[in-house]
Amino acid sequence: MQTTSIHGMWSSRLAFILAATGSAVGLGNIWRFPYVTSDNGGGAFVLIYLGCILLVGLPIMWTEIVIGRRGRMSPINSLRELSDDAGASRKWMGIGFLGVIAGFLILSFYSVVAGWTLHYGFLYLKDLFGGATITDPDATFGSLLAQPGELAFWHGLFMVMTVSVVAFGVEKGLERAVSILMPLLFVLLLVLLGYGMNTGYFLEAAGFLFKPDWSQVSGAMIVTAMGQAFFTLSLGMCAIMTYGAYLPSGVNIPRVGVTVAATDTVVALVAGLAIFPIVISFGLDPAGGGPGLIFTSLPLAFAEMPFGILYGFLFFTLLSVAAWTSGISLMEPATAYIVEATNLSRKAAAICVAAVAWMMGLASVFSFNVWSEVRIGGLEVMDAIVYVANDVMLPVGGLLTAVFGGWVLSSRITHEELDKKMPDWAYNAWLWVTRIVTPALILVVLAGLFGII
Ligand code: PFF
């Protein structure tokens, strides 16, 4: 059994928690969660999403960390090792390959959206110095999307920021970045929540988020809730598995898993509680906001409210920081694999991954302008990529991960890794949820997705 990884190790339990939380907390929480909640009518969606986190997300999070820590390599090679050990087929490495492909797809569009947030942060910074750049938010957002060169530039800048962390490795790159950025993120989030609570519309917003209207429930909504649960916890594409490979041996996996999942969930809800009061207080409809919610509705409010420009700057800085620590985790699995499989240095490997992902991202860039008429299966290009990666590949990856952890790995290994001192009942609860409940729920959702039920 390996106790260290060739890529480096987190120096402490806290370093892992910050890195994994940094991966989980991102655009998914602050950009996507509010608008998918808004598009799906609020409370009922939130409750179904929370159910998915508990019954699907958490067991898979534990399983990914177990596989990563036991294998101590990039997901593809960890899965090869563990399959060999278990006498199982090497086809299980496919989970790792699927993860790397999903990682490229997600990083490609993620970086484009992260580029929007960098651009907005920059606009508000200019405003702070008397620029008044966002006078008509719809026009500002529209004109950004209409310019492929501008989009490609900000998308490129985000990629450069990300690669410049990943290139320096686990300790000097990833750990150092998250130890600075995550505290900054939490402070910014609290400032914004404080403002939301002061608008006088906090209770209305809480009602929208938590009061279920069950008439809104549909198959499509459940698919979105499950996809969002995977996306927000960074599961199903081996990112958390990769971080698990760098986790010191004595750390209690169930405990860190709960900490990461709970923090991510709280941040999504806090983001909702910070954003919806502002939307409501300016007479805007919280429902049906779409992906532009924070780029069009919020700037309308920022233009009117006291210290709105400063608030806007802080908000988009927060979002950029959150996206950055997630982008790092999207780049790490493929980078670690290239380092293992070739004789490229980490720097060279990371630059290759960034270059390929940047080029793939051009598809998302063009989907708003040059290719705006193109439809793939009825969806715009970027939406199609998001759909395939988030709603199909992540749940499929998660399903296979759960089956591998529950049925292929020996229970001696999983018990040892989760926690040797764990009482049998707790271990058995994990085992049977991972073997039966989680895969069954994912299968039902996938069946719904493909119209089988
Ligand atoms: N969890 C990130 C977010 O919520 O923004 C997105 C993400 C990061 C998804 C890493 C998947 C991943 F592997």
Short mmCIF file of C-alpha atoms and ligand atoms in Angstrom, two decimals:
data_model
loop_
_atom_site.label_atom_id
_atom_site.label_comp_id
_atom_site.label_asym_id
_atom_site.label_seq_id
_atom_site.Cartn_x
_atom_site.Cartn_y
_atom_site.Cartn_z
CA MET A 1 0.00 0.00 0.00
CA GLN A 2 1.45 3.38 -1.07
CA THR A 3 1.55 6.08 1.57
CA THR A 4 2.64 8.94 -0.70
CA SER A 5 2.00 10.08 -4.24
CA ILE A 6 4.69 10.96 -6.78
CA HIS A 7 2.82 14.20 -7.48
CA GLY A 8 3.17 15.48 -3.90
CA MET A 9 0.92 15.47 -0.82
CA TRP A 10 -1.37 17.86 1.06
CA SER A 11 0.49 18.98 4.15
CA SER A 12 -2.55 18.54 6.41
CA ARG A 13 -6.20 17.57 6.67
CA LEU A 14 -7.11 21.24 6.41
CA ALA A 15 -5.17 21.63 3.17
CA PHE A 16 -7.24 18.84 1.62
CA ILE A 17 -10.48 20.35 2.93
CA LEU A 18 -9.60 23.75 1.47
CA ALA A 19 -8.58 22.26 -1.86
CA ALA A 20 -11.61 19.98 -2.17
CA THR A 21 -13.96 22.73 -1.02
CA GLY A 22 -12.23 25.04 -3.48
CA SER A 23 -12.97 22.52 -6.20
CA ALA A 24 -16.58 22.10 -5.14
CA VAL A 25 -17.42 25.75 -4.51
CA GLY A 26 -17.41 27.55 -7.82
CA LEU A 27 -19.55 28.88 -10.61
CA GLY A 28 -21.82 25.92 -9.89
CA ASN A 29 -22.78 27.46 -6.55
CA ILE A 30 -22.90 31.16 -7.28
CA TRP A 31 -23.76 31.35 -10.97
CA ARG A 32 -25.53 28.09 -11.80
CA PHE A 33 -27.39 27.18 -8.58
CA PRO A 34 -29.32 30.47 -8.34
CA TYR A 35 -30.40 30.41 -11.98
CA VAL A 36 -31.34 26.72 -12.23
CA THR A 37 -33.30 27.20 -9.00
CA SER A 38 -34.90 30.24 -10.54
CA ASP A 39 -35.71 28.39 -13.78
CA ASN A 40 -37.15 25.43 -11.88
CA GLY A 41 -39.45 27.37 -9.61
CA GLY A 42 -37.57 27.40 -6.30
CA GLY A 43 -38.24 25.30 -3.17
CA ALA A 44 -39.20 21.89 -4.59
CA PHE A 45 -36.11 21.90 -6.78
CA VAL A 46 -33.90 22.83 -3.83
CA LEU A 47 -35.26 19.95 -1.73
CA ILE A 48 -34.75 17.39 -4.49
CA TYR A 49 -31.24 18.73 -5.02
CA LEU A 50 -30.50 18.37 -1.29
CA GLY A 51 -31.78 14.77 -1.44
CA CYS A 52 -29.40 14.06 -4.34
CA ILE A 53 -26.48 15.53 -2.37
CA LEU A 54 -27.22 13.26 0.57
CA LEU A 55 -28.07 9.97 -1.13
CA VAL A 56 -25.93 10.20 -4.24
CA GLY A 57 -23.30 12.90 -3.75
CA LEU A 58 -21.96 12.05 -0.33
CA PRO A 59 -21.53 8.27 -0.87
CA ILE A 60 -19.76 8.93 -4.18
CA MET A 61 -17.57 11.61 -2.61
CA TRP A 62 -16.41 9.07 0.00
CA THR A 63 -15.88 6.42 -2.68
CA GLU A 64 -13.81 8.74 -4.88
CA ILE A 65 -11.56 9.71 -1.97
CA VAL A 66 -11.14 6.03 -1.01
CA ILE A 67 -10.15 5.03 -4.55
CA GLY A 68 -7.79 7.97 -4.92
CA ARG A 69 -6.03 7.47 -1.62
CA ARG A 70 -5.66 3.73 -2.11
CA GLY A 71 -4.30 4.14 -5.65
CA ARG A 72 -2.14 7.24 -5.01
CA MET A 73 -1.93 8.05 -8.73
CA SER A 74 -3.93 9.82 -11.42
CA PRO A 75 -7.41 8.28 -11.61
CA ILE A 76 -6.65 6.23 -14.72
CA ASN A 77 -3.63 4.53 -13.15
CA SER A 78 -5.17 4.24 -9.68
CA LEU A 79 -8.07 2.37 -11.25
CA ARG A 80 -5.66 0.11 -13.13
CA GLU A 81 -3.75 -0.74 -9.94
CA LEU A 82 -6.88 -1.37 -7.91
CA SER A 83 -8.51 -3.48 -10.64
CA ASP A 84 -5.35 -5.60 -10.91
CA ASP A 85 -5.29 -6.03 -7.13
CA ALA A 86 -8.91 -7.11 -7.11
CA GLY A 87 -8.37 -9.46 -10.06
CA ALA A 88 -10.94 -7.46 -12.02
CA SER A 89 -10.86 -6.33 -15.65
CA ARG A 90 -8.71 -3.35 -16.57
CA LYS A 91 -11.75 -1.98 -18.38
CA TRP A 92 -12.50 -0.16 -15.10
CA MET A 93 -9.78 2.27 -16.14
CA GLY A 94 -12.50 3.54 -18.46
CA ILE A 95 -13.92 5.50 -15.50
CA GLY A 96 -10.65 7.45 -15.49
CA PHE A 97 -10.68 8.05 -19.25
CA LEU A 98 -14.32 9.11 -19.13
CA GLY A 99 -13.38 11.47 -16.29
CA VAL A 100 -10.54 13.03 -18.25
CA ILE A 101 -12.78 13.62 -21.28
CA ALA A 102 -15.55 15.07 -19.09
CA GLY A 103 -12.88 17.24 -17.42
CA PHE A 104 -11.79 18.69 -20.75
CA LEU A 105 -15.38 19.37 -21.79
CA ILE A 106 -16.27 21.02 -18.48
CA LEU A 107 -13.06 23.04 -18.30
CA SER A 108 -13.68 24.27 -21.85
CA PHE A 109 -17.02 25.95 -21.10
CA TYR A 110 -16.24 26.67 -17.46
CA SER A 111 -13.33 28.82 -18.48
CA VAL A 112 -15.50 30.79 -20.91
CA VAL A 113 -18.02 31.63 -18.17
CA ALA A 114 -15.19 32.34 -15.72
CA GLY A 115 -13.91 34.74 -18.39
CA TRP A 116 -17.25 36.63 -18.23
CA THR A 117 -16.78 37.06 -14.49
CA LEU A 118 -13.22 38.34 -14.94
CA HIS A 119 -14.50 40.79 -17.53
CA TYR A 120 -17.26 42.02 -15.21
CA GLY A 121 -14.82 42.34 -12.30
CA PHE A 122 -12.67 44.47 -14.54
CA LEU A 123 -15.64 46.63 -15.66
CA TYR A 124 -16.62 47.32 -12.05
CA LEU A 125 -13.03 48.11 -11.20
CA LYS A 126 -13.04 50.70 -13.99
CA ASP A 127 -16.39 52.00 -12.67
CA LEU A 128 -14.86 52.41 -9.24
CA PHE A 129 -12.49 54.88 -10.83
CA GLY A 130 -15.36 56.81 -12.35
CA GLY A 131 -15.82 54.87 -15.59
CA ALA A 132 -19.62 54.16 -15.50
CA THR A 133 -19.24 51.28 -17.94
CA ILE A 134 -22.38 49.29 -17.15
CA THR A 135 -25.26 51.65 -17.77
CA ASP A 136 -27.46 49.19 -19.64
CA PRO A 137 -26.74 45.67 -18.32
CA ASP A 138 -28.58 43.83 -21.11
CA ALA A 139 -26.59 45.72 -23.71
CA THR A 140 -23.31 45.16 -21.87
CA PHE A 141 -23.86 41.40 -21.62
CA GLY A 142 -25.17 41.21 -25.19
CA SER A 143 -22.22 43.05 -26.62
CA LEU A 144 -19.74 40.89 -24.69
CA LEU A 145 -21.35 37.73 -26.07
CA ALA A 146 -21.36 39.15 -29.58
CA GLN A 147 -17.58 39.56 -29.67
CA PRO A 148 -15.69 36.28 -30.09
CA GLY A 149 -12.29 37.96 -29.77
CA GLU A 150 -13.20 39.54 -26.44
CA LEU A 151 -14.64 36.27 -25.10
CA ALA A 152 -11.61 34.29 -26.25
CA PHE A 153 -9.31 36.78 -24.56
CA TRP A 154 -10.96 36.53 -21.11
CA HIS A 155 -11.31 32.76 -21.50
CA GLY A 156 -7.58 32.67 -22.29
CA LEU A 157 -6.75 34.83 -19.29
CA PHE A 158 -8.61 32.45 -17.00
CA MET A 159 -6.76 29.50 -18.52
CA VAL A 160 -3.41 31.25 -17.93
CA MET A 161 -4.33 31.96 -14.29
CA THR A 162 -5.27 28.32 -13.80
CA VAL A 163 -2.27 26.80 -15.52
CA SER A 164 0.07 29.03 -13.58
CA VAL A 165 -1.09 27.33 -10.37
CA VAL A 166 -1.27 23.75 -11.64
CA ALA A 167 2.20 23.97 -13.19
CA PHE A 168 3.75 24.44 -9.75
CA GLY A 169 2.46 21.19 -8.34
CA VAL A 170 0.49 20.08 -5.32
CA GLU A 171 2.34 21.87 -2.51
CA LYS A 172 3.76 24.96 -4.18
CA GLY A 173 0.88 25.46 -6.60
CA LEU A 174 -2.46 24.02 -5.50
CA GLU A 175 -2.06 24.14 -1.74
CA ARG A 176 -0.54 27.58 -1.67
CA ALA A 177 -3.26 29.01 -3.91
CA VAL A 178 -6.18 27.55 -1.96
CA SER A 179 -4.75 28.64 1.40
CA ILE A 180 -4.90 32.24 0.22
CA LEU A 181 -7.98 32.17 -1.98
CA MET A 182 -10.41 30.18 0.17
CA PRO A 183 -10.29 32.47 3.25
CA LEU A 184 -10.73 35.41 0.86
CA LEU A 185 -13.75 33.71 -0.67
CA PHE A 186 -15.42 33.11 2.70
CA VAL A 187 -14.91 36.71 3.80
CA LEU A 188 -16.37 38.05 0.53
CA LEU A 189 -19.34 35.72 0.80
CA LEU A 190 -20.15 36.90 4.33
CA VAL A 191 -19.97 40.54 3.27
CA LEU A 192 -22.44 39.85 0.46
CA LEU A 193 -24.76 37.85 2.70
CA GLY A 194 -24.75 40.72 5.20
CA TYR A 195 -25.91 43.04 2.44
CA GLY A 196 -28.65 40.62 1.29
CA MET A 197 -29.97 40.43 4.86
CA ASN A 198 -30.16 44.20 5.01
CA THR A 199 -32.27 44.69 1.90
CA GLY A 200 -35.48 43.94 3.78
CA TYR A 201 -36.41 41.17 1.32
CA PHE A 202 -34.49 38.37 3.00
CA LEU A 203 -37.62 36.46 4.06
CA GLU A 204 -39.20 36.59 0.60
CA ALA A 205 -35.98 35.21 -0.83
CA ALA A 206 -35.86 32.46 1.79
CA GLY A 207 -39.49 31.62 0.95
CA PHE A 208 -38.67 31.34 -2.74
CA LEU A 209 -35.70 29.09 -1.99
CA PHE A 210 -37.26 26.84 0.62
CA LYS A 211 -41.04 26.77 0.20
CA PRO A 212 -41.73 23.80 -2.06
CA ASP A 213 -44.32 24.03 -4.79
CA TRP A 214 -44.64 20.37 -5.70
CA SER A 215 -46.64 21.13 -8.83
CA GLN A 216 -43.35 22.27 -10.37
CA VAL A 217 -41.76 18.80 -10.12
CA SER A 218 -41.05 17.11 -13.44
CA GLY A 219 -38.71 14.47 -14.83
CA ALA A 220 -36.58 17.15 -16.45
CA MET A 221 -36.31 18.98 -13.15
CA ILE A 222 -35.07 15.86 -11.36
CA VAL A 223 -32.45 15.29 -14.09
CA THR A 224 -31.26 18.87 -13.62
CA ALA A 225 -31.17 18.50 -9.82
CA MET A 226 -29.06 15.34 -10.06
CA GLY A 227 -26.74 16.88 -12.68
CA GLN A 228 -26.35 19.95 -10.48
CA ALA A 229 -25.53 17.77 -7.43
CA PHE A 230 -22.72 16.07 -9.36
CA PHE A 231 -21.45 19.30 -10.86
CA THR A 232 -21.45 21.29 -7.66
CA LEU A 233 -19.61 18.60 -5.66
CA SER A 234 -17.12 18.04 -8.53
CA LEU A 235 -18.09 14.37 -8.66
CA GLY A 236 -18.25 11.83 -11.46
CA MET A 237 -15.15 12.99 -13.31
CA CYS A 238 -12.47 11.90 -10.84
CA ALA A 239 -11.46 15.39 -9.66
CA ILE A 240 -12.06 14.54 -6.01
CA MET A 241 -10.45 11.14 -6.65
CA THR A 242 -7.31 12.93 -7.82
CA TYR A 243 -7.28 15.14 -4.72
CA GLY A 244 -7.80 12.00 -2.61
CA ALA A 245 -4.55 10.58 -4.02
CA TYR A 246 -2.67 13.35 -2.22
CA LEU A 247 -4.47 12.86 1.14
CA PRO A 248 -2.26 11.72 4.05
CA SER A 249 -3.03 8.22 5.30
CA GLY A 250 -4.36 8.89 8.81
CA VAL A 251 -7.08 11.38 7.78
CA ASN A 252 -10.66 10.28 8.43
CA ILE A 253 -12.38 10.17 5.03
CA PRO A 254 -16.04 10.21 6.13
CA ARG A 255 -15.41 13.30 8.23
CA VAL A 256 -13.61 15.31 5.53
CA GLY A 257 -16.19 14.19 2.96
CA VAL A 258 -19.06 15.52 5.09
CA THR A 259 -17.19 18.78 5.71
CA VAL A 260 -16.66 19.39 1.99
CA ALA A 261 -20.22 18.43 0.95
CA ALA A 262 -21.79 20.46 3.77
CA THR A 263 -19.69 23.54 3.10
CA ASP A 264 -20.49 23.40 -0.60
CA THR A 265 -24.21 23.12 0.11
CA VAL A 266 -24.16 25.97 2.60
CA VAL A 267 -22.30 28.18 0.11
CA ALA A 268 -24.90 27.49 -2.60
CA LEU A 269 -27.74 28.35 -0.22
CA VAL A 270 -25.94 31.44 1.09
CA ALA A 271 -25.31 32.56 -2.49
CA GLY A 272 -29.05 32.20 -3.12
CA LEU A 273 -29.81 34.14 0.05
CA ALA A 274 -27.39 36.87 -1.00
CA ILE A 275 -28.64 37.15 -4.59
CA PHE A 276 -32.44 36.69 -4.51
CA PRO A 277 -33.17 39.46 -1.95
CA ILE A 278 -31.41 41.90 -4.26
CA VAL A 279 -33.26 40.61 -7.31
CA ILE A 280 -36.61 40.84 -5.50
CA SER A 281 -35.93 44.21 -3.88
CA PHE A 282 -35.45 45.76 -7.31
CA GLY A 283 -38.78 44.45 -8.47
CA LEU A 284 -37.24 41.80 -10.71
CA ASP A 285 -38.83 38.36 -11.00
CA PRO A 286 -36.78 35.69 -9.16
CA ALA A 287 -38.19 32.95 -11.42
CA GLY A 288 -36.92 32.21 -14.92
CA GLY A 289 -33.64 34.15 -14.68
CA GLY A 290 -31.62 31.95 -17.04
CA PRO A 291 -27.81 31.85 -17.32
CA GLY A 292 -27.70 35.64 -17.59
CA LEU A 293 -29.33 36.09 -14.13
CA ILE A 294 -26.23 37.36 -12.37
CA PHE A 295 -24.88 39.18 -15.42
CA THR A 296 -28.01 41.14 -16.26
CA SER A 297 -30.39 41.26 -13.26
CA LEU A 298 -27.77 41.87 -10.59
CA PRO A 299 -26.01 44.73 -12.43
CA LEU A 300 -29.40 46.46 -12.71
CA ALA A 301 -29.58 46.37 -8.94
CA PHE A 302 -25.93 47.30 -8.49
CA ALA A 303 -26.50 50.44 -10.55
CA GLU A 304 -29.15 51.65 -8.10
CA MET A 305 -28.00 50.54 -4.71
CA PRO A 306 -25.71 52.44 -2.34
CA PHE A 307 -22.11 51.35 -2.85
CA GLY A 308 -23.42 49.23 -5.71
CA ILE A 309 -20.28 49.59 -7.79
CA LEU A 310 -18.07 48.45 -4.95
CA TYR A 311 -20.51 45.62 -4.28
CA GLY A 312 -20.42 44.62 -7.95
CA PHE A 313 -16.66 44.59 -7.91
CA LEU A 314 -16.58 42.41 -4.78
CA PHE A 315 -19.24 40.08 -6.16
CA PHE A 316 -17.43 39.38 -9.42
CA THR A 317 -14.11 39.09 -7.60
CA LEU A 318 -15.70 36.46 -5.37
CA LEU A 319 -17.01 34.62 -8.38
CA SER A 320 -13.65 34.72 -10.15
CA VAL A 321 -11.85 33.38 -7.09
CA ALA A 322 -14.40 30.58 -6.69
CA ALA A 323 -14.06 29.69 -10.37
CA TRP A 324 -10.28 29.73 -10.20
CA THR A 325 -9.98 27.13 -7.40
CA SER A 326 -12.44 24.91 -9.32
CA GLY A 327 -10.61 25.36 -12.62
CA ILE A 328 -7.45 24.15 -10.92
CA SER A 329 -9.16 20.89 -9.98
CA LEU A 330 -10.52 20.48 -13.50
CA MET A 331 -7.00 20.67 -14.89
CA GLU A 332 -5.26 18.45 -12.33
CA PRO A 333 -6.49 14.92 -13.28
CA ALA A 334 -5.39 15.12 -16.93
CA THR A 335 -2.13 16.85 -15.97
CA ALA A 336 -1.28 14.13 -13.42
CA TYR A 337 -2.04 11.43 -15.99
CA ILE A 338 0.18 13.01 -18.66
CA VAL A 339 3.04 13.28 -16.14
CA GLU A 340 2.68 9.56 -15.37
CA ALA A 341 2.22 8.41 -18.94
CA THR A 342 4.87 10.47 -20.75
CA ASN A 343 8.20 11.99 -19.84
CA LEU A 344 6.85 15.51 -19.99
CA SER A 345 7.45 17.73 -16.97
CA ARG A 346 4.44 18.89 -14.95
CA LYS A 347 4.78 22.39 -16.41
CA ALA A 348 4.72 21.09 -19.97
CA ALA A 349 1.85 18.71 -19.21
CA ALA A 350 -0.24 21.46 -17.63
CA ILE A 351 0.39 23.79 -20.57
CA CYS A 352 -0.71 21.08 -23.04
CA VAL A 353 -3.94 20.50 -21.09
CA ALA A 354 -4.64 24.24 -20.94
CA ALA A 355 -3.96 24.72 -24.65
CA VAL A 356 -6.28 21.89 -25.69
CA ALA A 357 -9.01 23.02 -23.28
CA TRP A 358 -8.70 26.61 -24.53
CA MET A 359 -9.16 25.49 -28.12
CA MET A 360 -12.13 23.33 -27.18
CA GLY A 361 -13.56 26.36 -25.37
CA LEU A 362 -13.74 28.23 -28.67
CA ALA A 363 -16.81 26.10 -29.46
CA SER A 364 -18.56 27.69 -26.47
CA VAL A 365 -17.23 31.12 -27.44
CA PHE A 366 -18.66 30.78 -30.96
CA SER A 367 -21.98 29.44 -29.73
CA PHE A 368 -22.94 33.03 -28.79
CA ASN A 369 -22.01 34.66 -32.08
CA VAL A 370 -20.56 32.96 -35.18
CA TRP A 371 -22.43 29.71 -34.48
CA SER A 372 -25.47 31.22 -32.80
CA GLU A 373 -27.76 29.57 -35.36
CA VAL A 374 -26.22 26.11 -34.94
CA ARG A 375 -28.27 23.58 -32.94
CA ILE A 376 -27.12 20.18 -31.71
CA GLY A 377 -30.09 18.05 -30.74
CA GLY A 378 -32.11 21.27 -30.45
CA LEU A 379 -29.58 22.91 -28.14
CA GLU A 380 -27.13 25.75 -28.69
CA VAL A 381 -23.52 24.57 -28.89
CA MET A 382 -22.48 25.48 -25.34
CA ASP A 383 -25.73 24.15 -23.88
CA ALA A 384 -25.15 20.88 -25.72
CA ILE A 385 -21.65 20.57 -24.25
CA VAL A 386 -22.96 21.38 -20.76
CA TYR A 387 -25.74 18.83 -21.18
CA VAL A 388 -23.48 16.01 -22.35
CA ALA A 389 -20.84 16.67 -19.69
CA ASN A 390 -22.97 17.55 -16.65
CA ASP A 391 -26.20 15.69 -17.14
CA VAL A 392 -24.90 12.55 -18.86
CA MET A 393 -21.18 11.99 -18.30
CA LEU A 394 -21.02 12.96 -14.63
CA PRO A 395 -23.90 10.71 -13.53
CA VAL A 396 -22.53 7.83 -15.66
CA GLY A 397 -19.06 8.35 -14.17
CA GLY A 398 -20.58 8.48 -10.68
CA LEU A 399 -22.59 5.32 -11.29
CA LEU A 400 -19.52 3.38 -12.40
CA THR A 401 -17.48 4.78 -9.49
CA ALA A 402 -20.11 3.64 -6.99
CA VAL A 403 -20.28 0.16 -8.56
CA PHE A 404 -16.49 -0.11 -8.56
CA GLY A 405 -16.19 1.02 -4.92
CA GLY A 406 -19.11 -1.06 -3.70
CA TRP A 407 -18.73 -4.30 -5.66
CA VAL A 408 -15.20 -4.55 -7.09
CA LEU A 409 -12.97 -3.23 -4.29
CA SER A 410 -12.70 -5.68 -1.43
CA SER A 411 -14.52 -4.67 1.72
CA ARG A 412 -11.25 -5.06 3.61
CA ILE A 413 -9.80 -2.20 1.56
CA THR A 414 -12.82 0.07 1.71
CA HIS A 415 -13.23 -0.49 5.45
CA GLU A 416 -9.55 0.20 6.05
CA GLU A 417 -9.58 3.38 3.97
CA LEU A 418 -12.87 4.81 5.24
CA ASP A 419 -11.84 4.31 8.84
CA LYS A 420 -10.63 1.14 10.51
CA LYS A 421 -12.37 2.11 13.72
CA MET A 422 -15.72 2.73 12.04
CA PRO A 423 -18.44 0.60 13.68
CA ASP A 424 -19.74 -2.24 11.49
CA TRP A 425 -23.24 -0.80 11.20
CA ALA A 426 -21.92 2.49 9.83
CA TYR A 427 -19.65 0.72 7.38
CA ASN A 428 -22.47 -1.54 6.23
CA ALA A 429 -24.74 1.45 5.79
CA TRP A 430 -22.16 3.06 3.48
CA LEU A 431 -21.61 -0.22 1.63
CA TRP A 432 -25.26 -0.92 0.86
CA VAL A 433 -26.10 2.65 -0.01
CA THR A 434 -23.13 2.68 -2.40
CA ARG A 435 -23.93 -0.74 -3.81
CA ILE A 436 -27.68 -0.38 -4.27
CA VAL A 437 -29.32 2.93 -3.40
CA THR A 438 -26.95 5.34 -5.16
CA PRO A 439 -26.66 3.34 -8.41
CA ALA A 440 -30.42 2.72 -8.46
CA LEU A 441 -31.20 6.42 -8.09
CA ILE A 442 -28.73 7.36 -10.82
CA LEU A 443 -30.13 4.67 -13.11
CA VAL A 444 -33.67 5.92 -12.64
CA VAL A 445 -32.59 9.45 -13.52
CA LEU A 446 -30.58 8.29 -16.54
CA ALA A 447 -33.53 6.17 -17.69
CA GLY A 448 -35.70 9.28 -17.41
CA LEU A 449 -33.12 11.24 -19.35
CA PHE A 450 -33.13 8.82 -22.24
CA GLY A 451 -36.90 8.60 -22.22
CA ILE A 452 -36.96 4.95 -21.11
CA ILE A 453 -39.34 5.68 -18.26
N1 PFF B 1 -17.79 22.10 -8.57
C1 PFF B 1 -17.51 23.18 -9.47
C2 PFF B 1 -18.57 24.25 -9.30
O1 PFF B 1 -19.55 24.04 -8.60
O2 PFF B 1 -18.43 25.30 -9.91
C3 PFF B 1 -17.41 22.73 -10.90
C4 PFF B 1 -16.57 21.51 -11.10
C5 PFF B 1 -15.24 21.51 -10.69
C6 PFF B 1 -17.14 20.38 -11.64
C7 PFF B 1 -14.50 20.36 -10.83
C8 PFF B 1 -16.40 19.23 -11.78
C9 PFF B 1 -15.09 19.24 -11.37
F1 PFF B 1 -14.41 18.16 -11.48
#
